[in-house]
GROMACS .gro file of N, CA, C and O in nm:
model
  384
    1VAL      N    1   0.252  -0.347  -2.360
    1VAL     CA    2   0.353  -0.251  -2.316
    1VAL      C    3   0.402  -0.172  -2.437
    1VAL      O    4   0.419  -0.051  -2.427
    2ALA      N    5   0.423  -0.238  -2.546
    2ALA     CA    6   0.474  -0.169  -2.665
    2ALA      C    7   0.372  -0.073  -2.722
    2ALA      O    8   0.408   0.036  -2.769
    3SER      N    9   0.243  -0.108  -2.713
    3SER     CA   10   0.139  -0.018  -2.765
    3SER      C   11   0.129   0.110  -2.681
    3SER      O   12   0.079   0.210  -2.729
    4ALA      N   13   0.175   0.106  -2.556
    4ALA     CA   14   0.174   0.224  -2.469
    4ALA      C   15   0.298   0.310  -2.489
    4ALA      O   16   0.310   0.413  -2.425
    5GLY      N   17   0.389   0.265  -2.574
    5GLY     CA   18   0.507   0.343  -2.602
    5GLY      C   19   0.625   0.310  -2.513
    5GLY      O   20   0.720   0.387  -2.504
    6PHE      N   21   0.622   0.194  -2.444
    6PHE     CA   22   0.731   0.156  -2.355
    6PHE      C   23   0.800   0.034  -2.413
    6PHE      O   24   0.747  -0.042  -2.490
    7GLU      N   25   0.924   0.014  -2.369
    7GLU     CA   26   1.001  -0.100  -2.411
    7GLU      C   27   1.029  -0.186  -2.288
    7GLU      O   28   1.065  -0.135  -2.182
    8HIS      N   29   1.008  -0.316  -2.301
    8HIS     CA   30   1.028  -0.407  -2.190
    8HIS      C   31   1.158  -0.484  -2.207
    8HIS      O   32   1.181  -0.541  -2.314
    9GLN      N   33   1.243  -0.478  -2.106
    9GLN     CA   34   1.368  -0.552  -2.109
    9GLN      C   35   1.372  -0.641  -1.985
    9GLN      O   36   1.387  -0.590  -1.874
   10PRO      N   37   1.353  -0.772  -2.001
   10PRO     CA   38   1.352  -0.860  -1.883
   10PRO      C   39   1.490  -0.865  -1.818
   10PRO      O   40   1.593  -0.855  -1.882
   11VAL      N   41   1.488  -0.879  -1.683
   11VAL     CA   42   1.608  -0.889  -1.605
   11VAL      C   43   1.605  -1.023  -1.531
   11VAL      O   44   1.513  -1.047  -1.453
   12VAL      N   45   1.700  -1.110  -1.556
   12VAL     CA   46   1.708  -1.238  -1.488
   12VAL      C   47   1.791  -1.220  -1.363
   12VAL      O   48   1.908  -1.183  -1.368
   13THR      N   49   1.732  -1.242  -1.248
   13THR     CA   50   1.800  -1.215  -1.122
   13THR      C   51   1.874  -1.336  -1.068
   13THR      O   52   1.976  -1.319  -1.004
   14GLY      N   53   1.823  -1.453  -1.088
   14GLY     CA   54   1.888  -1.571  -1.031
   14GLY      C   55   1.846  -1.597  -0.887
   14GLY      O   56   1.875  -1.701  -0.831
   15GLY      N   57   1.776  -1.504  -0.826
   15GLY     CA   58   1.726  -1.524  -0.688
   15GLY      C   59   1.833  -1.502  -0.585
   15GLY      O   60   1.950  -1.476  -0.614
   16GLY      N   61   1.794  -1.516  -0.463
   16GLY     CA   62   1.886  -1.502  -0.350
   16GLY      C   63   1.926  -1.357  -0.323
   16GLY      O   64   1.866  -1.263  -0.372
   17TYR      N   65   2.030  -1.342  -0.239
   17TYR     CA   66   2.074  -1.211  -0.198
   17TYR      C   67   2.136  -1.131  -0.314
   17TYR      O   68   2.137  -1.007  -0.312
   18ARG      N   69   2.188  -1.198  -0.415
   18ARG     CA   70   2.248  -1.126  -0.528
   18ARG      C   71   2.145  -1.045  -0.603
   18ARG      O   72   2.174  -0.938  -0.654
   19SER      N   73   2.020  -1.094  -0.605
   19SER     CA   74   1.917  -1.018  -0.678
   19SER      C   75   1.880  -0.890  -0.606
   19SER      O   76   1.832  -0.796  -0.670
   20MET      N   77   1.901  -0.885  -0.476
   20MET     CA   78   1.864  -0.763  -0.400
   20MET      C   79   1.963  -0.650  -0.427
   20MET      O   80   1.933  -0.534  -0.402
   21ALA      N   81   2.080  -0.681  -0.475
   21ALA     CA   82   2.181  -0.578  -0.502
   21ALA      C   83   2.157  -0.507  -0.635
   21ALA      O   84   2.219  -0.401  -0.660
   22LEU      N   85   2.070  -0.560  -0.719
   22LEU     CA   86   2.044  -0.496  -0.846
   22LEU      C   87   1.968  -0.364  -0.827
   22LEU      O   88   1.867  -0.362  -0.758
   23PRO      N   89   2.015  -0.254  -0.884
   23PRO     CA   90   1.949  -0.126  -0.864
   23PRO      C   91   1.807  -0.123  -0.918
   23PRO      O   92   1.723  -0.047  -0.869
   24GLU      N   93   1.776  -0.207  -1.017
   24GLU     CA   94   1.642  -0.208  -1.073
   24GLU      C   95   1.538  -0.254  -0.971
   24GLU      O   96   1.422  -0.217  -0.977
   25PHE      N   97   1.581  -0.338  -0.875
   25PHE     CA   98   1.487  -0.394  -0.781
   25PHE      C   99   1.503  -0.341  -0.640
   25PHE      O  100   1.428  -0.379  -0.551
   26GLN      N  101   1.596  -0.251  -0.617
   26GLN     CA  102   1.619  -0.199  -0.482
   26GLN      C  103   1.499  -0.123  -0.430
   26GLN      O  104   1.455  -0.145  -0.317
   27TRP      N  105   1.438  -0.036  -0.512
   27TRP     CA  106   1.321   0.038  -0.469
   27TRP      C  107   1.201  -0.055  -0.451
   27TRP      O  108   1.121  -0.036  -0.362
   28LEU      N  109   1.192  -0.156  -0.537
   28LEU     CA  110   1.082  -0.250  -0.527
   28LEU      C  111   1.089  -0.331  -0.397
   28LEU      O  112   0.988  -0.350  -0.329
   29ASN      N  113   1.208  -0.378  -0.363
   29ASN     CA  114   1.226  -0.449  -0.239
   29ASN      C  115   1.195  -0.361  -0.118
   29ASN      O  116   1.139  -0.406  -0.019
   30THR      N  117   1.231  -0.233  -0.127
   30THR     CA  118   1.201  -0.141  -0.018
   30THR      C  119   1.050  -0.122   0.000
   30THR      O  120   1.001  -0.126   0.112
   31VAL      N  121   0.977  -0.103  -0.109
   31VAL     CA  122   0.832  -0.086  -0.101
   31VAL      C  123   0.766  -0.212  -0.046
   31VAL      O  124   0.683  -0.205   0.044
   32PHE      N  125   0.804  -0.328  -0.097
   32PHE     CA  126   0.744  -0.453  -0.048
   32PHE      C  127   0.776  -0.476   0.101
   32PHE      O  128   0.690  -0.520   0.178
   33GLY      N  129   0.898  -0.443   0.139
   33GLY     CA  130   0.935  -0.455   0.280
   33GLY      C  131   0.854  -0.364   0.369
   33GLY      O  132   0.811  -0.402   0.478
   34ASN      N  133   0.832  -0.239   0.320
   34ASN     CA  134   0.753  -0.145   0.399
   34ASN      C  135   0.607  -0.192   0.412
   34ASN      O  136   0.546  -0.179   0.518
   35VAL      N  137   0.548  -0.243   0.304
   35VAL     CA  138   0.411  -0.294   0.309
   35VAL      C  139   0.400  -0.410   0.406
   35VAL      O  140   0.312  -0.418   0.490
   36LYS      N  141   0.494  -0.503   0.394
   36LYS     CA  142   0.493  -0.619   0.481
   36LYS      C  143   0.507  -0.582   0.628
   36LYS      O  144   0.432  -0.631   0.712
   37ASN      N  145   0.602  -0.497   0.661
   37ASN     CA  146   0.621  -0.456   0.798
   37ASN      C  147   0.504  -0.376   0.851
   37ASN      O  148   0.467  -0.389   0.968
   38SER      N  149   0.442  -0.296   0.768
   38SER     CA  150   0.327  -0.220   0.808
   38SER      C  151   0.211  -0.312   0.845
   38SER      O  152   0.143  -0.294   0.947
   39LEU      N  153   0.186  -0.409   0.759
   39LEU     CA  154   0.076  -0.503   0.786
   39LEU      C  155   0.102  -0.590   0.907
   39LEU      O  156   0.016  -0.611   0.994
   40HIS      N  157   0.224  -0.643   0.916
   40HIS     CA  158   0.256  -0.732   1.029
   40HIS      C  159   0.264  -0.656   1.160
   40HIS      O  160   0.231  -0.712   1.264
   41GLY      N  161   0.304  -0.532   1.155
   41GLY     CA  162   0.316  -0.454   1.278
   41GLY      C  163   0.181  -0.405   1.328
   41GLY      O  164   0.163  -0.383   1.448
   42SER      N  165   0.084  -0.394   1.241
   42SER     CA  166  -0.046  -0.341   1.279
   42SER      C  167  -0.152  -0.446   1.304
   42SER      O  168  -0.242  -0.430   1.384
   43TYR      N  169  -0.142  -0.555   1.230
   43TYR     CA  170  -0.247  -0.655   1.236
   43TYR      C  171  -0.187  -0.794   1.262
   43TYR      O  172  -0.086  -0.829   1.204
   44HIS      N  173  -0.254  -0.869   1.348
   44HIS     CA  174  -0.203  -1.004   1.380
   44HIS      C  175  -0.246  -1.106   1.276
   44HIS      O  176  -0.178  -1.206   1.257
   45GLN      N  177  -0.359  -1.082   1.213
   45GLN     CA  178  -0.406  -1.172   1.109
   45GLN      C  179  -0.457  -1.090   0.993
   45GLN      O  180  -0.541  -1.001   1.011
   46VAL      N  181  -0.406  -1.114   0.876
   46VAL     CA  182  -0.446  -1.042   0.756
   46VAL      C  183  -0.522  -1.139   0.668
   46VAL      O  184  -0.465  -1.235   0.620
   47SER      N  185  -0.653  -1.116   0.650
   47SER     CA  186  -0.729  -1.203   0.564
   47SER      C  187  -0.761  -1.133   0.433
   47SER      O  188  -0.756  -1.010   0.425
   48SER      N  189  -0.791  -1.211   0.333
   48SER     CA  190  -0.820  -1.153   0.202
   48SER      C  191  -0.949  -1.070   0.206
   48SER      O  192  -0.967  -0.981   0.122
   49LYS      N  193  -1.034  -1.096   0.304
   49LYS     CA  194  -1.159  -1.021   0.315
   49LYS      C  195  -1.134  -0.872   0.339
   49LYS      O  196  -1.200  -0.787   0.282
   50HIS      N  197  -1.037  -0.841   0.423
   50HIS     CA  198  -1.011  -0.702   0.459
   50HIS      C  199  -0.886  -0.646   0.393
   50HIS      O  200  -0.848  -0.533   0.423
   51LEU      N  201  -0.821  -0.722   0.308
   51LEU     CA  202  -0.696  -0.678   0.249
   51LEU      C  203  -0.705  -0.546   0.173
   51LEU      O  204  -0.617  -0.461   0.186
   52PRO      N  205  -0.815  -0.520   0.095
   52PRO     CA  206  -0.823  -0.390   0.029
   52PRO      C  207  -0.823  -0.272   0.125
   52PRO      O  208  -0.761  -0.169   0.097
   53ARG      N  209  -0.885  -0.287   0.239
   53ARG     CA  210  -0.883  -0.180   0.339
   53ARG      C  211  -0.747  -0.161   0.401
   53ARG      O  212  -0.701  -0.049   0.425
   54PHE      N  213  -0.679  -0.271   0.431
   54PHE     CA  214  -0.544  -0.263   0.488
   54PHE      C  215  -0.453  -0.193   0.387
   54PHE      O  216  -0.371  -0.108   0.425
   55LEU      N  217  -0.463  -0.230   0.261
   55LEU     CA  218  -0.377  -0.169   0.160
   55LEU      C  219  -0.409  -0.020   0.142
   55LEU      O  220  -0.320   0.063   0.127
   56ALA      N  221  -0.538   0.015   0.147
   56ALA     CA  222  -0.576   0.157   0.138
   56ALA      C  223  -0.521   0.237   0.254
   56ALA      O  224  -0.475   0.350   0.235
   57GLU      N  225  -0.522   0.180   0.372
   57GLU     CA  226  -0.467   0.250   0.489
   57GLU      C  227  -0.317   0.269   0.472
   57GLU      O  228  -0.263   0.376   0.499
   58PHE      N  229  -0.247   0.165   0.424
   58PHE     CA  230  -0.104   0.176   0.401
   58PHE      C  231  -0.074   0.286   0.300
   58PHE      O  232   0.016   0.367   0.317
   59CYS      N  233  -0.151   0.288   0.190
   59CYS     CA  234  -0.131   0.390   0.087
   59CYS      C  235  -0.151   0.531   0.143
   59CYS      O  236  -0.077   0.623   0.110
   60TYR      N  237  -0.253   0.547   0.228
   60TYR     CA  238  -0.278   0.679   0.288
   60TYR      C  239  -0.156   0.723   0.370
   60TYR      O  240  -0.110   0.835   0.357
   61ARG      N  241  -0.107   0.632   0.454
   61ARG     CA  242   0.009   0.669   0.540
   61ARG      C  243   0.136   0.688   0.455
   61ARG      O  244   0.213   0.776   0.482
   62PHE      N  245   0.155   0.603   0.353
   62PHE     CA  246   0.275   0.612   0.270
   62PHE      C  247   0.278   0.743   0.193
   62PHE      O  248   0.382   0.808   0.182
   63ASN      N  249   0.164   0.787   0.141
   63ASN     CA  250   0.160   0.911   0.065
   63ASN      C  251   0.179   1.035   0.152
   63ASN      O  252   0.208   1.143   0.099
   64ARG      N  253   0.163   1.022   0.282
   64ARG     CA  254   0.180   1.136   0.372
   64ARG      C  255   0.299   1.118   0.466
   64ARG      O  256   0.308   1.186   0.568
   65ARG      N  257   0.393   1.034   0.432
   65ARG     CA  258   0.502   0.999   0.522
   65ARG      C  259   0.601   1.112   0.545
   65ARG      O  260   0.674   1.110   0.642
   66PHE      N  261   0.606   1.210   0.457
   66PHE     CA  262   0.706   1.317   0.471
   66PHE      C  263   0.658   1.432   0.560
   66PHE      O  264   0.735   1.518   0.596
   67ASP      N  265   0.528   1.431   0.594
   67ASP     CA  266   0.473   1.536   0.680
   67ASP      C  267   0.396   1.470   0.793
   67ASP      O  268   0.273   1.477   0.801
   68LEU      N  269   0.470   1.404   0.883
   68LEU     CA  270   0.407   1.324   0.988
   68LEU      C  271   0.329   1.410   1.088
   68LEU      O  272   0.228   1.366   1.142
   69ALA      N  273   0.372   1.535   1.109
   69ALA     CA  274   0.303   1.619   1.206
   69ALA      C  275   0.160   1.651   1.164
   69ALA      O  276   0.072   1.669   1.248
   70SER      N  277   0.136   1.655   1.036
   70SER     CA  278  -0.001   1.690   0.989
   70SER      C  279  -0.086   1.566   0.956
   70SER      O  280  -0.199   1.581   0.913
   71MET      N  281  -0.032   1.446   0.979
   71MET     CA  282  -0.105   1.325   0.941
   71MET      C  283  -0.236   1.311   1.019
   71MET      O  284  -0.341   1.287   0.960
   72LEU      N  285  -0.231   1.325   1.151
   72LEU     CA  286  -0.353   1.308   1.231
   72LEU      C  287  -0.455   1.419   1.206
   72LEU      O  288  -0.575   1.391   1.191
   73PRO      N  289  -0.415   1.546   1.198
   73PRO     CA  290  -0.514   1.650   1.163
   73PRO      C  291  -0.576   1.627   1.025
   73PRO      O  292  -0.697   1.648   1.007
   74ARG      N  293  -0.498   1.581   0.928
   74ARG     CA  294  -0.553   1.553   0.796
   74ARG      C  295  -0.651   1.437   0.798
   74ARG      O  296  -0.752   1.437   0.730
   75LEU      N  297  -0.617   1.335   0.878
   75LEU     CA  298  -0.708   1.221   0.891
   75LEU      C  299  -0.839   1.265   0.957
   75LEU      O  300  -0.947   1.224   0.915
   76GLY      N  301  -0.827   1.349   1.059
   76GLY     CA  302  -0.949   1.401   1.123
   76GLY      C  303  -1.032   1.485   1.027
   76GLY      O  304  -1.155   1.473   1.023
   77TRP      N  305  -0.966   1.567   0.947
   77TRP     CA  306  -1.033   1.647   0.846
   77TRP      C  307  -1.109   1.560   0.748
   77TRP      O  308  -1.224   1.584   0.715
   78ALA      N  309  -1.043   1.453   0.699
   78ALA     CA  310  -1.109   1.363   0.605
   78ALA      C  311  -1.223   1.287   0.669
   78ALA      O  312  -1.328   1.266   0.608
   79ALA      N  313  -1.208   1.245   0.796
   79ALA     CA  314  -1.312   1.172   0.866
   79ALA      C  315  -1.436   1.258   0.890
   79ALA      O  316  -1.548   1.211   0.876
   80VAL      N  317  -1.416   1.384   0.923
   80VAL     CA  318  -1.529   1.474   0.949
   80VAL      C  319  -1.606   1.505   0.821
   80VAL      O  320  -1.728   1.517   0.821
   81ARG      N  321  -1.535   1.515   0.711
   81ARG     CA  322  -1.600   1.555   0.585
   81ARG      C  323  -1.647   1.439   0.498
   81ARG      O  324  -1.707   1.460   0.393
   82THR      N  325  -1.621   1.316   0.542
   82THR     CA  326  -1.665   1.199   0.465
   82THR      C  327  -1.807   1.163   0.509
   82THR      O  328  -1.832   1.147   0.626
   83PRO      N  329  -1.898   1.151   0.414
   83PRO     CA  330  -2.035   1.115   0.452
   83PRO      C  331  -2.042   0.970   0.502
   83PRO      O  332  -1.960   0.888   0.467
   84PRO      N  333  -2.142   0.941   0.586
   84PRO     CA  334  -2.156   0.805   0.634
   84PRO      C  335  -2.185   0.708   0.518
   84PRO      O  336  -2.247   0.745   0.420
   85MET      N  337  -2.135   0.586   0.533
   85MET     CA  338  -2.156   0.486   0.428
   85MET      C  339  -2.229   0.367   0.488
   85MET      O  340  -2.184   0.311   0.590
   86PRO      N  341  -2.342   0.328   0.430
   86PRO     CA  342  -2.415   0.212   0.482
   86PRO      C  343  -2.333   0.083   0.473
   86PRO      O  344  -2.245   0.068   0.388
   87HIS      N  345  -2.361  -0.007   0.562
   87HIS     CA  346  -2.287  -0.134   0.571
   87HIS      C  347  -2.295  -0.212   0.441
   87HIS      O  348  -2.199  -0.275   0.398
   88ARG      N  349  -2.408  -0.206   0.372
   88ARG     CA  350  -2.421  -0.281   0.247
   88ARG      C  351  -2.324  -0.231   0.141
   88ARG      O  352  -2.271  -0.308   0.062
   89LEU      N  353  -2.294  -0.100   0.141
   89LEU     CA  354  -2.196  -0.047   0.045
   89LEU      C  355  -2.053  -0.087   0.084
   89LEU      O  356  -1.969  -0.109   0.000
   90LEU      N  357  -2.027  -0.092   0.215
   90LEU     CA  358  -1.896  -0.136   0.262
   90LEU      C  359  -1.869  -0.279   0.219
   90LEU      O  360  -1.759  -0.315   0.179
   91LYS      N  361  -1.969  -0.365   0.231
   91LYS     CA  362  -1.953  -0.505   0.192
   91LYS      C  363  -1.933  -0.518   0.042
   91LYS      O  364  -1.861  -0.607  -0.002
   92MET      N  365  -1.994  -0.430  -0.037
   92MET     CA  366  -1.975  -0.434  -0.181
   92MET      C  367  -1.829  -0.401  -0.216
   92MET      O  368  -1.770  -0.460  -0.303
   93ALA      N  369  -1.772  -0.307  -0.141
   93ALA     CA  370  -1.631  -0.271  -0.165
   93ALA      C  371  -1.537  -0.384  -0.134
   93ALA      O  372  -1.436  -0.404  -0.200
   94GLU      N  373  -1.570  -0.464  -0.033
   94GLU     CA  374  -1.484  -0.578   0.003
   94GLU      C  375  -1.490  -0.687  -0.101
   94GLU      O  376  -1.396  -0.763  -0.118
   95ALA      N  377  -1.601  -0.698  -0.172
   95ALA     CA  378  -1.615  -0.803  -0.276
   95ALA      C  379  -1.523  -0.776  -0.394
   95ALA      O  380  -1.485  -0.868  -0.466
   96CYS      N  381  -1.487  -0.650  -0.413
   96CYS     CA  382  -1.399  -0.616  -0.525
   96CYS      C  383  -1.260  -0.642  -0.487
   96CYS      O  384  -1.169  -0.660  -0.538
   0.00000   0.00000   0.00000
């Protein structure tokens, strides 16, 4: 961290509800809560095999959350212009 030009200052939270009130962790708790609710609301079982795909889908929706009206047309645009991928390449992506 120091070689990248940043300074690290640890924050001891103590756990529990008091730690959620700290402004340093408020945005982090929000992001984790959104990821958790997105996965639980969409999928009944989340396995490590498909977790990279689930996370990629969440990232796609999260990055486009402020323009919901254009989300489906953009997804269609991306789907039409994406070349087909053989199953063997899809399985390689899951191994990572």
